[in-house]
CSV table of C-alpha atoms and ligand atoms in Angstrom, one decimal:
chain,number,residue,atom,x,y,z
H,8,MET,CA,-5.7,12.9,10.4
H,9,SER,CA,-8.3,11.0,12.1
H,10,GLU,CA,-9.5,7.6,10.9
H,11,ASN,CA,-12.9,9.0,10.1
H,12,ASP,CA,-11.5,11.1,7.1
H,13,CYS,CA,-8.6,8.9,6.0
H,14,VAL,CA,-9.3,7.9,2.7
H,15,PHE,CA,-7.5,4.6,3.1
H,16,CYS,CA,-9.5,3.7,6.1
H,17,GLN,CA,-12.6,4.7,4.3
H,18,ILE,CA,-11.5,2.1,1.6
H,19,VAL,CA,-10.9,-0.4,4.3
H,20,ARG,CA,-14.5,0.1,5.7
H,21,GLY,CA,-16.1,-0.3,2.4
H,22,GLU,CA,-17.1,3.4,2.2
H,23,MET,CA,-15.0,4.4,-0.8
H,24,ASP,CA,-14.7,2.1,-4.0
H,25,SER,CA,-11.5,0.4,-4.8
H,26,GLU,CA,-10.3,-2.2,-7.0
H,27,VAL,CA,-9.2,-4.9,-4.4
H,28,VAL,CA,-6.4,-7.2,-5.3
H,29,HIS,CA,-5.8,-8.9,-2.2
H,30,ASP,CA,-7.8,-9.0,1.0
H,31,GLU,CA,-7.1,-10.8,4.3
H,32,GLU,CA,-7.8,-10.2,8.1
H,33,GLU,CA,-5.2,-7.2,8.5
H,34,VAL,CA,-3.8,-6.3,5.2
H,35,LEU,CA,-5.6,-5.1,1.9
H,36,ALA,CA,-4.0,-4.5,-1.6
H,37,PHE,CA,-5.9,-2.4,-4.1
H,38,GLN,CA,-5.1,-0.7,-7.5
H,39,ASP,CA,-3.5,2.8,-7.1
H,40,ILE,CA,-5.9,5.3,-8.9
H,41,GLY,CA,-3.0,7.2,-10.4
H,42,GLY,CA,-1.0,4.2,-11.8
H,43,GLN,CA,2.3,5.3,-12.7
H,44,ALA,CA,3.3,2.0,-14.1
H,45,PRO,CA,1.5,-0.9,-15.7
H,46,VAL,CA,1.3,-2.5,-12.4
H,47,HIS,CA,0.7,0.0,-9.4
H,48,VAL,CA,-0.9,-1.5,-6.4
H,49,LEU,CA,-1.0,-0.2,-3.0
H,50,VAL,CA,-0.5,-2.6,0.3
H,51,ILE,CA,-1.9,-1.2,3.5
H,52,PRO,CA,-2.2,-2.4,7.0
H,53,LYS,CA,-6.2,-2.1,7.8
H,54,GLN,CA,-5.0,-0.5,11.0
H,55,HIS,CA,-4.5,3.2,10.6
H,56,ILE,CA,-0.9,4.1,11.2
H,57,SER,CA,0.3,7.5,9.3
H,58,SER,CA,3.8,6.1,8.2
H,59,LEU,CA,6.6,4.0,9.1
H,60,ALA,CA,7.2,6.2,12.2
H,61,GLU,CA,4.2,4.3,13.8
H,62,ILE,CA,5.3,0.7,12.6
H,63,GLY,CA,5.7,-0.2,16.2
H,64,ASP,CA,1.8,0.4,16.7
H,65,VAL,CA,1.1,-2.8,14.5
H,66,SER,CA,2.0,-6.5,15.4
H,67,ASP,CA,5.1,-7.9,14.2
H,68,GLY,CA,2.9,-10.4,12.2
H,69,VAL,CA,1.2,-7.4,10.3
H,70,ALA,CA,4.6,-5.8,9.5
H,71,LYS,CA,5.9,-9.2,7.9
H,72,ARG,CA,2.5,-9.9,6.1
H,73,LEU,CA,2.8,-6.4,4.4
H,74,LEU,CA,6.2,-7.5,3.0
H,75,GLU,CA,4.7,-11.0,2.2
H,76,VAL,CA,1.7,-9.6,0.4
H,77,ALA,CA,3.7,-7.1,-1.6
H,78,HIS,CA,5.4,-10.4,-3.0
H,79,GLU,CA,2.2,-12.1,-3.4
H,80,VAL,CA,0.8,-9.3,-5.2
H,81,ALA,CA,3.8,-8.9,-7.5
H,82,LYS,CA,3.3,-12.7,-8.3
H,83,LYS,CA,-0.4,-12.3,-9.1
H,84,MET,CA,0.2,-9.2,-11.1
H,85,ASP,CA,3.0,-11.4,-13.1
H,86,VAL,CA,5.8,-9.0,-12.1
H,87,ALA,CA,7.7,-11.0,-9.6
H,88,GLU,CA,10.1,-12.2,-12.2
H,89,SER,CA,10.6,-9.2,-14.3
H,90,GLY,CA,10.9,-7.1,-11.2
H,91,TYR,CA,9.1,-4.5,-9.4
H,92,ALA,CA,9.7,-1.6,-6.8
H,93,PHE,CA,8.4,-1.6,-3.3
H,94,ARG,CA,8.3,1.9,-1.9
H,95,ILE,CA,6.9,3.6,1.1
H,96,ASN,CA,6.8,7.3,1.1
H,97,ASN,CA,7.4,8.9,4.6
H,98,GLY,CA,6.8,12.6,5.4
H,99,PRO,CA,7.4,15.7,3.1
H,100,ASP,CA,10.6,15.1,1.3
H,101,SER,CA,9.1,11.6,0.1
H,102,GLY,CA,6.1,13.3,-1.6
H,103,GLN,CA,3.9,11.2,0.9
H,104,GLU,CA,0.4,12.6,0.2
H,105,VAL,CA,-2.0,10.0,2.2
H,106,PHE,CA,-1.1,9.7,5.8
H,107,HIS,CA,-2.1,6.0,6.2
H,108,LEU,CA,0.9,3.8,5.7
H,109,HIS,CA,0.9,2.2,2.3
H,110,ALA,CA,3.5,0.6,0.1
H,111,HIS,CA,3.5,1.0,-3.5
H,112,VAL,CA,4.2,-2.1,-5.6
H,113,MET,CA,5.2,-0.8,-9.0
H,114,GLY,CA,6.1,-2.7,-12.1
H,115,GLY,CA,5.6,-3.8,-15.8
H,116,ARG,CA,8.0,-1.4,-17.0
H,117,LYS,CA,11.8,-0.2,-16.4
H,118,LEU,CA,11.7,1.7,-13.4
H,119,GLU,CA,14.4,4.3,-12.1
H,120,MET,CA,15.3,5.7,-8.8
H,121,PRO,CA,14.0,7.6,-7.1
A,204,AMP,P1,1.9,8.7,-1.6
A,204,AMP,O1,2.5,9.8,-2.3
A,204,AMP,O2,3.1,7.7,-1.1
A,204,AMP,O3,1.2,9.1,-0.2
A,204,AMP,O4,0.8,8.1,-2.5
A,204,AMP,C1,-0.5,8.1,-2.4
A,204,AMP,C2,-0.9,7.3,-3.5
A,204,AMP,O5,-2.3,7.0,-3.3
A,204,AMP,C3,-1.1,8.1,-4.9
A,204,AMP,O6,-0.1,7.2,-5.8
A,204,AMP,C4,-2.5,8.2,-5.2
A,204,AMP,O7,-2.6,8.0,-6.6
A,204,AMP,C5,-3.1,7.0,-4.3
A,204,AMP,N1,-4.6,7.2,-4.1
A,204,AMP,C6,-5.0,8.3,-3.4
A,204,AMP,N2,-6.2,8.3,-3.3
A,204,AMP,C7,-6.5,7.0,-3.7
A,204,AMP,C8,-7.8,6.2,-3.8
A,204,AMP,N3,-9.1,6.5,-3.3
A,204,AMP,N4,-7.8,5.1,-4.3
A,204,AMP,C9,-6.4,4.3,-4.9
A,204,AMP,N5,-5.5,5.1,-4.8
A,204,AMP,C10,-5.5,6.4,-4.2
A,205,ZN,ZN1,-6.3,5.4,7.8
């Protein structure tokens, strides 16, 4: 998939609406439209990479910020203490549907694996 028709690139470019939770130079966090928990936010690198298979294409700083922003979002959404899941789906068996790397930050209820 090219960046032109990638839905998350469209959100980054402001061509598609989203409810932004956190915005900085290289990382964006926004509400998941299909919220599966009281808190369900997606954290993405603004640079298009399809999955963790391409994590080497972003700088170490961006990779680290993804993790830090996830926790900052959890704090902002008031689930850092009650707990939250950080999940990145990669490839068919994971159920990945959008092929722009994104981390789900989910909380506000008891979560189970998987
Ligand atoms: P995944 O299965 O990990 O690829 O998850 C894709 C997630 O993106 C799902 O939870 C969708 O609800 C969410 N999603 C898809 N399109 C949008 C959108 N335009 N804005 C916000 N979230 C979206
Ligand atoms: Zn993209």
